[in-house]
Tab-separated table of C-alpha atoms in Angstrom:
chain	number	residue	atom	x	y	z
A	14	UNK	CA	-3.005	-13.326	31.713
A	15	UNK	CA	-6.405	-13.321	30.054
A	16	UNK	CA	-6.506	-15.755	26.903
A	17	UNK	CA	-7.821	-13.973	24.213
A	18	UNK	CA	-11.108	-16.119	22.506
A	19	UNK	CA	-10.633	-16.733	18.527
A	20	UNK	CA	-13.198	-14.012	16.915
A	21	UNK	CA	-16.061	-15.384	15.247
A	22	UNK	CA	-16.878	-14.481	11.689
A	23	UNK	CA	-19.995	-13.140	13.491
A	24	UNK	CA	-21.199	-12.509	16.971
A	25	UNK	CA	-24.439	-11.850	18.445
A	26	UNK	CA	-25.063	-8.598	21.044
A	27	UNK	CA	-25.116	-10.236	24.322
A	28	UNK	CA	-22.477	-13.166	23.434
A	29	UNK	CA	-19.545	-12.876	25.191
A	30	UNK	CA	-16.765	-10.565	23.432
A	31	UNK	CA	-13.935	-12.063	21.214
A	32	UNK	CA	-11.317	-10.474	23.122
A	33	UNK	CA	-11.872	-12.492	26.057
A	34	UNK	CA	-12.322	-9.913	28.593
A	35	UNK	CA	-15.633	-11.353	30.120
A	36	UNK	CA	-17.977	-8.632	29.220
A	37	UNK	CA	-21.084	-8.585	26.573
A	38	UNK	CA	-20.052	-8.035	22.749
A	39	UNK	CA	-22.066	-5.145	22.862
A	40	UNK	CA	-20.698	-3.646	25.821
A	41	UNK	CA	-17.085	-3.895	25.189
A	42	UNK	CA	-16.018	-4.097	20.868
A	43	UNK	CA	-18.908	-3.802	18.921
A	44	UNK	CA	-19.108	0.089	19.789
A	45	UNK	CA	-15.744	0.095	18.600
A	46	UNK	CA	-16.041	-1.639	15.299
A	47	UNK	CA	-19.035	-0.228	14.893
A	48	UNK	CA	-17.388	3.559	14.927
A	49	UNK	CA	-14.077	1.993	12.595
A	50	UNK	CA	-16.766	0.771	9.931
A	51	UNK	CA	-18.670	4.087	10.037
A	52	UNK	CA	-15.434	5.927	9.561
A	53	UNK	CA	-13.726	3.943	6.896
A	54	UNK	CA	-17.988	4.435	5.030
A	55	UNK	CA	-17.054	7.969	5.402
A	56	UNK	CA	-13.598	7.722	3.913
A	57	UNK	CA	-15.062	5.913	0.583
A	58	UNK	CA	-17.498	9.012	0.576
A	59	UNK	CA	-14.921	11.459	0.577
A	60	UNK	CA	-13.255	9.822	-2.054
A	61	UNK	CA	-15.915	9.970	-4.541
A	62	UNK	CA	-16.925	13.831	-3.815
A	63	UNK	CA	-13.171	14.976	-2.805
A	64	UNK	CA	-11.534	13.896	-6.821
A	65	UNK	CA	-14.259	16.133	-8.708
A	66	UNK	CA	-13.845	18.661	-6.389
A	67	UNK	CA	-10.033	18.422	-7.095
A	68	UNK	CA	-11.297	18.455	-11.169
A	69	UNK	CA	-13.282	21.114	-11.059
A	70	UNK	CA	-10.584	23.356	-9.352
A	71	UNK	CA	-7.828	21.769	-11.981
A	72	UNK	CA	-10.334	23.087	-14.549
A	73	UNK	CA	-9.927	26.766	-13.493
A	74	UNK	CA	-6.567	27.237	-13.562
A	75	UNK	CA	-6.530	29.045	-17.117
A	76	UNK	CA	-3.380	30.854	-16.565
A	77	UNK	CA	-1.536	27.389	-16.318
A	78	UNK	CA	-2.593	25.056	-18.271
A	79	UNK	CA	-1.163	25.887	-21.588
A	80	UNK	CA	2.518	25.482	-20.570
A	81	UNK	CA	1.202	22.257	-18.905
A	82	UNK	CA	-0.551	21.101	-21.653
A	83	UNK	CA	2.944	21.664	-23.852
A	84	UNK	CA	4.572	19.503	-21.038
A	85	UNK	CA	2.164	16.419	-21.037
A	86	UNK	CA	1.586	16.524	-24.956
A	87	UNK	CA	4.859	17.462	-26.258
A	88	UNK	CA	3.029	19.831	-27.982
A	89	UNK	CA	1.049	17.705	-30.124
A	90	UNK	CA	-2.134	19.414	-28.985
A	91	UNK	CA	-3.424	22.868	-27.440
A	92	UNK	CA	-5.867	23.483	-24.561
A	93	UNK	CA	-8.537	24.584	-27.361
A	94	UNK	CA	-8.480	21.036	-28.284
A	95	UNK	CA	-9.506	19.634	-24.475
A	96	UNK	CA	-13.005	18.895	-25.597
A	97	UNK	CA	-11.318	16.890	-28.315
A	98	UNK	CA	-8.808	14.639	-26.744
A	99	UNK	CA	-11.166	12.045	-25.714
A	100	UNK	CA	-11.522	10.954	-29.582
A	101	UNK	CA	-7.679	11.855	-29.885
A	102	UNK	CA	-6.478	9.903	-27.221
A	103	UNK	CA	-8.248	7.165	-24.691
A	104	UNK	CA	-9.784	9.353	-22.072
A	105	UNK	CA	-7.358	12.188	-22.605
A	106	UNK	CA	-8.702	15.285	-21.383
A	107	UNK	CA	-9.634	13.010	-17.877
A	108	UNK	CA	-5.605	11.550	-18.211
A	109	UNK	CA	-4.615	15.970	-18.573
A	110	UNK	CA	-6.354	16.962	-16.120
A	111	UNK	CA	-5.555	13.896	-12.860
A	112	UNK	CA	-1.924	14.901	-13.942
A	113	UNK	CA	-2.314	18.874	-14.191
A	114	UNK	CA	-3.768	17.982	-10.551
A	115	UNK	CA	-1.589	15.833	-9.005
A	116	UNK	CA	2.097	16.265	-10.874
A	117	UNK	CA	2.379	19.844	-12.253
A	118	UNK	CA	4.558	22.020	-10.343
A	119	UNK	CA	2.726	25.655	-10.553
A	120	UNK	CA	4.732	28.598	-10.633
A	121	UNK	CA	5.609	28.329	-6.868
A	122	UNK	CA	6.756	25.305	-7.158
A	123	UNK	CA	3.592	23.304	-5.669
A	124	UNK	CA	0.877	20.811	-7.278
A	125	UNK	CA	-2.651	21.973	-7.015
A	126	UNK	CA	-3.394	19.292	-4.521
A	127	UNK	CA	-0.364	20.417	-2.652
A	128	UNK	CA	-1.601	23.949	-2.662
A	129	UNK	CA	-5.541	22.932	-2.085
A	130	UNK	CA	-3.923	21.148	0.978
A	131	UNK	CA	-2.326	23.885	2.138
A	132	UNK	CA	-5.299	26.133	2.009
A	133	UNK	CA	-8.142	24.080	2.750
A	134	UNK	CA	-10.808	25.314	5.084
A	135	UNK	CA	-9.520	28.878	3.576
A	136	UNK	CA	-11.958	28.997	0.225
A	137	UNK	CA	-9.826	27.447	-2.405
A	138	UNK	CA	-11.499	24.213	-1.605
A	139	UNK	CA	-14.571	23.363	0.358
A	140	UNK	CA	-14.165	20.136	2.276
A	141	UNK	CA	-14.904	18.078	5.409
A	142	UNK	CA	-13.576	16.223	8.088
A	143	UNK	CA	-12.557	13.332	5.882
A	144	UNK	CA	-11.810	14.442	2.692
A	145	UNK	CA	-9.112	16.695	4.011
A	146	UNK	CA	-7.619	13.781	5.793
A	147	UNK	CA	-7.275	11.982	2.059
A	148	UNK	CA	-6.071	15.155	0.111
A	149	UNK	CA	-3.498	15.329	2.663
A	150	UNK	CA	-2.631	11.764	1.523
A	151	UNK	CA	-2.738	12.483	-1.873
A	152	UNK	CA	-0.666	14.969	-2.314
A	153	UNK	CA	2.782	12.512	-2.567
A	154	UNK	CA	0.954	10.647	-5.650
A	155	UNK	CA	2.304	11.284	-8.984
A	156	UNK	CA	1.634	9.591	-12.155
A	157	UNK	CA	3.424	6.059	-12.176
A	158	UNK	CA	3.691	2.729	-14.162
A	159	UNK	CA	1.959	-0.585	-13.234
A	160	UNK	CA	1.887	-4.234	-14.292
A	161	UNK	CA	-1.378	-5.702	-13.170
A	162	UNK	CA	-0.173	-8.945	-11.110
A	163	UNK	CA	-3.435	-10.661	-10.669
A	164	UNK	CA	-7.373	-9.761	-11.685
A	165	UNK	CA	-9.504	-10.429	-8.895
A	166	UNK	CA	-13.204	-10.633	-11.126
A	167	UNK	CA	-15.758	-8.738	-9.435
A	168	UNK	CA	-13.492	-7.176	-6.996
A	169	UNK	CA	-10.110	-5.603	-7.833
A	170	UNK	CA	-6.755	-5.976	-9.368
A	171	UNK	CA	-2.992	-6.260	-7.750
A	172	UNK	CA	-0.387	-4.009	-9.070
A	173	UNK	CA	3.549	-4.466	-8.981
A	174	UNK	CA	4.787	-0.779	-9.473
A	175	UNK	CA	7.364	-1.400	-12.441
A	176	UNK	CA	10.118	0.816	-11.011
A	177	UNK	CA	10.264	0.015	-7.539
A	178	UNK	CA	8.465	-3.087	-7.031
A	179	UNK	CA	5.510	-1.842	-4.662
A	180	UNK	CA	2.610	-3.975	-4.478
A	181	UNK	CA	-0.403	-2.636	-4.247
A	182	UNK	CA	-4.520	-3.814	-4.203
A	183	UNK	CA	-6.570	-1.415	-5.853
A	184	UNK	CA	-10.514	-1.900	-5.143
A	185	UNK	CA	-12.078	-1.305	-8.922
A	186	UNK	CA	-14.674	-3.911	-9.678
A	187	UNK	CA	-14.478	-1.498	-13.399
A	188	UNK	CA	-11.067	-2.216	-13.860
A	189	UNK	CA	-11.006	-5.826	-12.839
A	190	UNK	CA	-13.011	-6.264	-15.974
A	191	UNK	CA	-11.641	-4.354	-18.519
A	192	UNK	CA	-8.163	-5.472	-17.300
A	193	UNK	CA	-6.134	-8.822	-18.139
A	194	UNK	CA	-3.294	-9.804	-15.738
A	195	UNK	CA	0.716	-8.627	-17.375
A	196	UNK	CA	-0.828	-5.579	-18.694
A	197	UNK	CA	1.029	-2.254	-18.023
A	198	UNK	CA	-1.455	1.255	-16.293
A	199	UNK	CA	-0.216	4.582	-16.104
A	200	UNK	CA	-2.109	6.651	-13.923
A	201	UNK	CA	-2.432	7.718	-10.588
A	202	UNK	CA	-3.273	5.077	-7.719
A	203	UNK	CA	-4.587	6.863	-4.513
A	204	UNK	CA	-4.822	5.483	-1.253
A	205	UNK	CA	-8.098	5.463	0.463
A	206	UNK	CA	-10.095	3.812	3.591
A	207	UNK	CA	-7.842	0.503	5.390
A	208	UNK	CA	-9.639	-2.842	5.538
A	209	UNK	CA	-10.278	-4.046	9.088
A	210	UNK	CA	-6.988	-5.519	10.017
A	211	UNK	CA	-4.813	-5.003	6.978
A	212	UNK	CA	-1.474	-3.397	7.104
A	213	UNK	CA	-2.251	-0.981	4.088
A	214	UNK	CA	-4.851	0.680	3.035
A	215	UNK	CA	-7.029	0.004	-0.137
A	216	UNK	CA	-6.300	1.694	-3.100
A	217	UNK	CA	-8.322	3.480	-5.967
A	218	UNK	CA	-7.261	4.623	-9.247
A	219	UNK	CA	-7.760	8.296	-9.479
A	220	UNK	CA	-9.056	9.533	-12.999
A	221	UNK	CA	-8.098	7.913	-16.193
A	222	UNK	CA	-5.240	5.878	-16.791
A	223	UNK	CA	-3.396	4.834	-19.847
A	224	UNK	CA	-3.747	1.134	-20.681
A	225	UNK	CA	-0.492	-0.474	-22.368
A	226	UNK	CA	-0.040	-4.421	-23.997
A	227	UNK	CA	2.049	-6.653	-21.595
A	228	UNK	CA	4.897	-6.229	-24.128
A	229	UNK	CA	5.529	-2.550	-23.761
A	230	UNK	CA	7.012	-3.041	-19.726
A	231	UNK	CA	10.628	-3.948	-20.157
A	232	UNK	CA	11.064	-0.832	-22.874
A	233	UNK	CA	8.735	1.715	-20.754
A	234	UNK	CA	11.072	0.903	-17.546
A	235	UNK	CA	14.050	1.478	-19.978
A	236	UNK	CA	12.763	4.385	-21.315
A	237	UNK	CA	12.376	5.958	-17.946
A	238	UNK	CA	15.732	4.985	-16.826
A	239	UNK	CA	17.042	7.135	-19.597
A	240	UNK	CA	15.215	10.380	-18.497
A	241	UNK	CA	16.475	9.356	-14.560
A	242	UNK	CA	19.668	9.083	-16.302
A	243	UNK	CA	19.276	12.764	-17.497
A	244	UNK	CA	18.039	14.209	-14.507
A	245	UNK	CA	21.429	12.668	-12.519
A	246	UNK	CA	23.198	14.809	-14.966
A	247	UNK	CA	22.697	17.565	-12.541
A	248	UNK	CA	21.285	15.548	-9.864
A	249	UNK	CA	23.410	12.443	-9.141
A	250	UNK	CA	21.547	11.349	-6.524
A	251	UNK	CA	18.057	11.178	-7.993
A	252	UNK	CA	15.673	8.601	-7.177
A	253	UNK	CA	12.668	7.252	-9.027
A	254	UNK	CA	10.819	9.185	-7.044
A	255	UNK	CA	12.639	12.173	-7.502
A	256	UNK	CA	12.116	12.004	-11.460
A	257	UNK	CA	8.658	11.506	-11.081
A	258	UNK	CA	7.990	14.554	-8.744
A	259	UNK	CA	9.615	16.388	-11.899
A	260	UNK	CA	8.915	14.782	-14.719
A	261	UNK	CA	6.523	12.146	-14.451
A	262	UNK	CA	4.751	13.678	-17.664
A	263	UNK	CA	7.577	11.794	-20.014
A	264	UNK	CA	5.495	8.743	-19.135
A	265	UNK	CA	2.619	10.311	-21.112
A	266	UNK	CA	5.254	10.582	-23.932
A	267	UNK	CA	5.755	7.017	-24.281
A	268	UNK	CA	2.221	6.169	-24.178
A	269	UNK	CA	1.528	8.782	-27.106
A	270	UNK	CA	4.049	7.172	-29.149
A	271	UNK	CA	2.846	3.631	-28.694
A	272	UNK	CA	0.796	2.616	-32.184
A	273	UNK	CA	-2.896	1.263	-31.393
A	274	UNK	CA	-2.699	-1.390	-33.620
A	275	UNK	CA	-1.218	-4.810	-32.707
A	276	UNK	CA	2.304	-4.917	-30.622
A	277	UNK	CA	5.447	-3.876	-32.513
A	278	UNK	CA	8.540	-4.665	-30.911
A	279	UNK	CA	10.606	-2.955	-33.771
A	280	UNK	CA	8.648	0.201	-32.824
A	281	UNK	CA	9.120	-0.140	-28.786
A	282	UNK	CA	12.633	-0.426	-29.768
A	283	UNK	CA	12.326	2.629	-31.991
A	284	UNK	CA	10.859	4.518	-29.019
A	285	UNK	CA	13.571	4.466	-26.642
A	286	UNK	CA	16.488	4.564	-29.426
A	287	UNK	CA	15.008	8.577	-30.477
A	288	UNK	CA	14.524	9.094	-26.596
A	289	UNK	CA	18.199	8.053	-26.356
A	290	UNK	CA	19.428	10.582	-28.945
A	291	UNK	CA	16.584	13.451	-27.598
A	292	UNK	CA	18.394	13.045	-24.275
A	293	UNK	CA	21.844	12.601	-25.958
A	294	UNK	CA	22.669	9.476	-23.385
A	295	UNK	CA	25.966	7.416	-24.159
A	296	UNK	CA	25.553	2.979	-23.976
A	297	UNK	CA	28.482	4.322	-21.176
A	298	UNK	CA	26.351	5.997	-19.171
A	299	UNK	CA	23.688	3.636	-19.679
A	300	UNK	CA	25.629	0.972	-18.113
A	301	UNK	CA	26.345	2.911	-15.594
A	302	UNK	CA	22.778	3.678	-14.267
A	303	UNK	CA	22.182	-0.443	-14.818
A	304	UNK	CA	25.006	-0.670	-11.980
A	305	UNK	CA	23.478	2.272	-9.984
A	306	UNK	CA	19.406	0.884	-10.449
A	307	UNK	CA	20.571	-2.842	-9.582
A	308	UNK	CA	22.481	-1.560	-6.214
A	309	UNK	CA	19.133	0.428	-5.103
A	310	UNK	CA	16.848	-2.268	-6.297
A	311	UNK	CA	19.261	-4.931	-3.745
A	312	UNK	CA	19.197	-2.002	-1.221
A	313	UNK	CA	15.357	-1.053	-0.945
A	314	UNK	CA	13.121	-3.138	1.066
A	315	UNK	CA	9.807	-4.477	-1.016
A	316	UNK	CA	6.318	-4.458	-0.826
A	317	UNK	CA	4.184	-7.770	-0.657
């Protein structure tokens, strides 16, 4: 058996390889490396031309975006107002549009991404060899909940999914400054190129994302539970991710009713109570999703 040599944090051309196998570095894994660096270069790329691309296409879908736009906003605003809900809300139009992209279900029953996917190459969507690779990724994202775990400064952030306990390590040297570890995202977190030997790949946050206080967590969790709750009304055997291919946009609705002054519990409370009574959920039933959520959070593997 050949014993493998401990790789060096760098190796010259001619020095023997780190693998062991006798030959030159140059001759046997730098080639290698060499072609999994260029690709992964490539896969950053794609990710900053392939998400305007997706924009620009979200954009043009006039037909649809009112009855979206009366999803995500409860109403509250019109699409002659998109050049306004930047000043209305944080980043809003950018927030509409990442979910119109990623989340709305057109009138055949597909996202846009799902449908770019599906007909790239054929003049919906011009892209190349690597950014069709990541929209065929994207196409399972949907808007989701975050707590940020840990701020790496200059580098990125760690995020702890707040329904389902994912981990994840999103490269945003942006958002590792404007962020503070225990605050809650809602956005979109897509995956992108994979570190030499990791186990996942890195992810990016796609678009804008809501920013929440620490304190809003434990009743935005409870307030989706009570629209899960709902759906297994006529689907009993819906799943987090189930209500989120569906209705991910009640997220939004939380987030619009959160004041942007300082943190007020009373009003958090306030928030789910009138989502309670919208939905017309029982404490009964309540209790027994809490039974039903704590068996599939024992059940379900986690994330590191």
């Amino acid at each position: 058996m050949v014993k493998l040599r401990e790789k060096k944090a760098k190796l010259g051309r001619n020095d023997p390889c780190w693998c062991g196998s006798g030959k030159k570095y140059k001759d046997c894994h730098l080639p290698v490396e060499q072609a999994y660096r260029a690709e992964q270069l490539r896969l950053r790329q794609a990710q900053d031309t392939l998400l305007p691309k997706i924009i620009e296409a979200a954009q043009g879908m006039h037909a649809a975006i009112p009855a979206a736009f009366e999803l995500f906003w409860q109403g509250t605003y019109t699409p002659e107002q998109m050049n306004e809900l930047d000043d209305l809300e944080d980043r809003g139009a950018e927030r509409f549009l990442t979910w119109f992209a990623f989340d709305y279900q057109q009138d055949n029953g597909q996202t846009l991404l799902e449908h770019l996917n599906q007909t790239a190459g054929q003049g919906d969507l011009d892209v190349d060899e690597f950014e069709a690779r990541l929209l065929k990724q994207w196409t399972a994202v949907r808007l989701r909940p975050y707590i940020v775990a840990e701020v790496r400064k200059g580098q990125g952030i760690e995020l702890r999914d707040l329904l389902d306990e994912s981990g994840y390590y999103v490269s945003d040297t942006k958002a590792a400054k404007r962020l503070q570890a225990s605050e809650v995202i809602v956005g979109h977190i897509i995956p992108g190129d994979k570190p030499p030997d990791a186990s996942a790949p890195t992810y990016y946050l796609a678009g804008a994302a809501a920013q929440l206080t620490g304190d809003t967590a434990e009743q935005l969790v409870e307030f989706a539970r009570l629209y899960l709750e709902d759906l297994r009304r006529t689907q009993p055997d819906a799943t987090w991710d189930d209500l989120l291919r569906q209705r991910s946009y009640a997220l939004n609705h939380f987030v619009m009713a959160l004041p942007y002054e300082k943190p007020d519990i009373g009003l958090l409370d306030n928030i789910v109570t009138e989502a309670r009574v919208r939905l017309q959920l029982t404490g009964e039933s309540l209790a027994g999703l809490a039974g039903r959520g704590q068996e599939e959070d024992e059940q379900k593997p986690r994330s590191d």
